[in-house]
Coordinates of C-alpha atoms in Angstrom, one line a residue:
X19 CA 22.2 -7.3 18.1
X20 CA 22.8 -3.7 17.3
X21 CA 21.4 -0.8 19.3
X22 CA 18.8 0.0 16.7
X23 CA 17.6 -3.6 16.4
X24 CA 17.2 -3.8 20.2
X25 CA 15.5 -0.5 20.1
X26 CA 13.1 -1.8 17.4
X27 CA 12.4 -4.9 19.5
X28 CA 11.6 -2.7 22.5
X29 CA 9.3 -0.5 20.5
X30 CA 7.5 -3.4 18.9
X31 CA 6.9 -5.1 22.3
X32 CA 5.9 -1.9 24.1
X33 CA 3.6 -0.8 21.2
X34 CA 1.9 -4.2 21.4
X35 CA 0.6 -3.2 24.8
X36 CA -1.9 -1.0 23.1
X37 CA -3.5 -4.2 22.0
X38 CA -5.1 -4.3 25.5
X39 CA -7.0 -1.1 24.6
X40 CA -8.2 -2.3 21.2
X41 CA -9.3 -5.6 22.7
X42 CA -11.4 -3.7 25.3
X43 CA -12.8 -1.5 22.5
X44 CA -13.7 -4.6 20.5
X45 CA -15.2 -6.3 23.6
X46 CA -17.3 -3.2 24.2
X47 CA -18.5 -2.9 20.6
X48 CA -19.4 -6.6 20.3
X49 CA -20.9 -6.9 23.8
X50 CA -22.8 -3.6 23.9
X51 CA -21.1 -1.1 26.1
X52 CA -18.6 -1.4 28.9
X53 CA -20.1 -0.8 32.4
X54 CA -17.5 1.9 33.0
X55 CA -18.7 3.9 30.0
X56 CA -16.6 6.3 27.9
X57 CA -14.7 7.3 31.0
X58 CA -13.3 3.8 31.3
X59 CA -11.9 3.9 27.7
X60 CA -10.5 7.4 28.1
X61 CA -8.7 6.4 31.3
X62 CA -7.4 3.1 29.9
X63 CA -6.1 4.9 26.7
X64 CA -4.2 7.5 28.6
X65 CA -2.8 5.1 31.2
X66 CA -1.5 2.9 28.4
X67 CA 0.0 5.8 26.5
X68 CA 1.8 7.0 29.7
X69 CA 3.0 3.4 30.3
X70 CA 4.2 3.2 26.7
X71 CA 6.1 6.4 27.0
X72 CA 7.7 5.4 30.3
X73 CA 8.7 2.0 29.0
X74 CA 10.2 3.6 25.8
X75 CA 12.2 6.3 27.6
X76 CA 13.5 4.0 30.4
X77 CA 14.5 1.1 28.2
X78 CA 16.2 3.4 25.6
X79 CA 18.1 5.1 28.4
X80 CA 19.2 1.7 29.7
X81 CA 20.2 0.6 26.2
X82 CA 22.2 3.7 25.6
X83 CA 24.0 3.4 28.9
X84 CA 24.9 -0.2 28.3
X85 CA 26.3 0.5 24.8
X86 CA 27.1 4.2 24.5
X87 CA 29.3 3.8 21.4
X88 CA 26.8 1.7 19.6
X89 CA 24.1 4.3 20.4
X90 CA 26.2 7.1 19.0
X91 CA 27.1 5.4 15.7
X92 CA 25.4 7.0 12.7
X93 CA 22.9 5.0 10.7
X94 CA 24.6 3.0 8.0
X95 CA 23.4 2.1 4.5
X96 CA 22.0 -1.3 5.6
X97 CA 19.9 0.3 8.4
X98 CA 18.7 2.9 6.0
X99 CA 17.7 0.2 3.5
X100 CA 15.9 -1.8 6.2
X101 CA 14.0 1.3 7.3
X102 CA 13.0 2.1 3.7
X103 CA 11.9 -1.4 2.9
X104 CA 9.9 -1.7 6.2
X105 CA 8.1 1.5 5.6
X106 CA 6.6 0.5 2.2
X107 CA 4.3 -2.3 3.4
X108 CA 3.3 -0.3 6.5
X109 CA 2.4 2.7 4.4
X110 CA 0.3 0.5 2.1
X111 CA -1.6 -0.9 5.1
X112 CA -2.1 2.6 6.5
X113 CA -3.4 3.8 3.1
X114 CA -5.8 0.9 2.6
X115 CA -6.9 1.0 6.2
X116 CA -7.6 4.8 5.9
X117 CA -9.8 4.2 2.8
X118 CA -11.7 1.4 4.6
X119 CA -12.1 3.6 7.6
X120 CA -13.6 6.3 5.4
X121 CA -16.0 3.7 4.2
X122 CA -17.2 3.1 7.8
X123 CA -18.7 6.6 7.8
X124 CA -21.2 5.4 5.2
X125 CA -22.0 2.3 7.2
X126 CA -23.5 4.3 10.1
X127 CA -20.5 4.2 12.5
X128 CA -20.4 6.9 15.1
X129 CA -17.7 9.5 15.3
X130 CA -16.3 7.6 18.3
X131 CA -16.1 4.3 16.4
X132 CA -14.6 6.1 13.3
X133 CA -11.9 7.6 15.5
X134 CA -11.0 4.2 17.0
X135 CA -10.9 2.7 13.5
X136 CA -8.3 5.3 12.5
X137 CA -6.3 4.7 15.7
X138 CA -6.5 0.9 15.1
X139 CA -5.2 1.3 11.5
X140 CA -2.3 3.5 12.6
X141 CA -1.5 1.0 15.4
X142 CA -1.5 -1.9 13.0
X143 CA 0.7 0.0 10.4
X144 CA 3.2 0.9 13.1
X145 CA 3.4 -2.7 14.4
X146 CA 3.9 -3.9 10.8
X147 CA 6.7 -1.3 10.3
X148 CA 8.6 -2.5 13.4
X149 CA 7.9 -6.1 12.6
X150 CA 9.2 -5.7 9.1
X151 CA 12.3 -4.0 10.4
X152 CA 12.9 -6.9 12.7
X153 CA 12.3 -9.3 9.9
X154 CA 14.9 -7.6 7.7
X155 CA 17.4 -7.4 10.5
X156 CA 17.1 -11.1 11.1
X157 CA 17.2 -11.8 7.4
X158 CA 20.4 -9.8 7.1
X159 CA 19.3 -7.5 4.4

C-alpha cells in the first residue's frame, strides 16, 4: 500500500469515530433528551474532535517516519484521478443532503437540530469520499 492509501485508511477509520457522536444525537432525539443536557453533547463533540485530531497527527507522523521517501513523492496521475473520481459522488451526497437539510427548516426542526443535520451530511460526504478513494485504490484505477 502506498503512503496516501494508508493515510486514507487512517482518515476513514478515525473519521468513523464521529459516528459515536451522531449515534448519541439520534438516541437523544428519539428518546427525548439526554440526562446530561446540551452540555453533554457539547463536551462529547469536542472530546471526539480532539481525539480525531490527535489520532490523525500521530498516525500520519508515524507513517511519514516509517516511509519517508514514499511520503515525499509527489501525487501521480493515478492518485489525482482517484481523488477526482472519489470527490464527485461525495459532492453529490453533500449537495442533496444540504437541500434536504434546508427542507428540515420547514418541518419545524430547531436550530440545534438543523445544525446537526448539516454536520451529519458533511460527515457522511467525507466518509463517502474516503471510502470511494479506498475503493478506487483497491480496484486499481
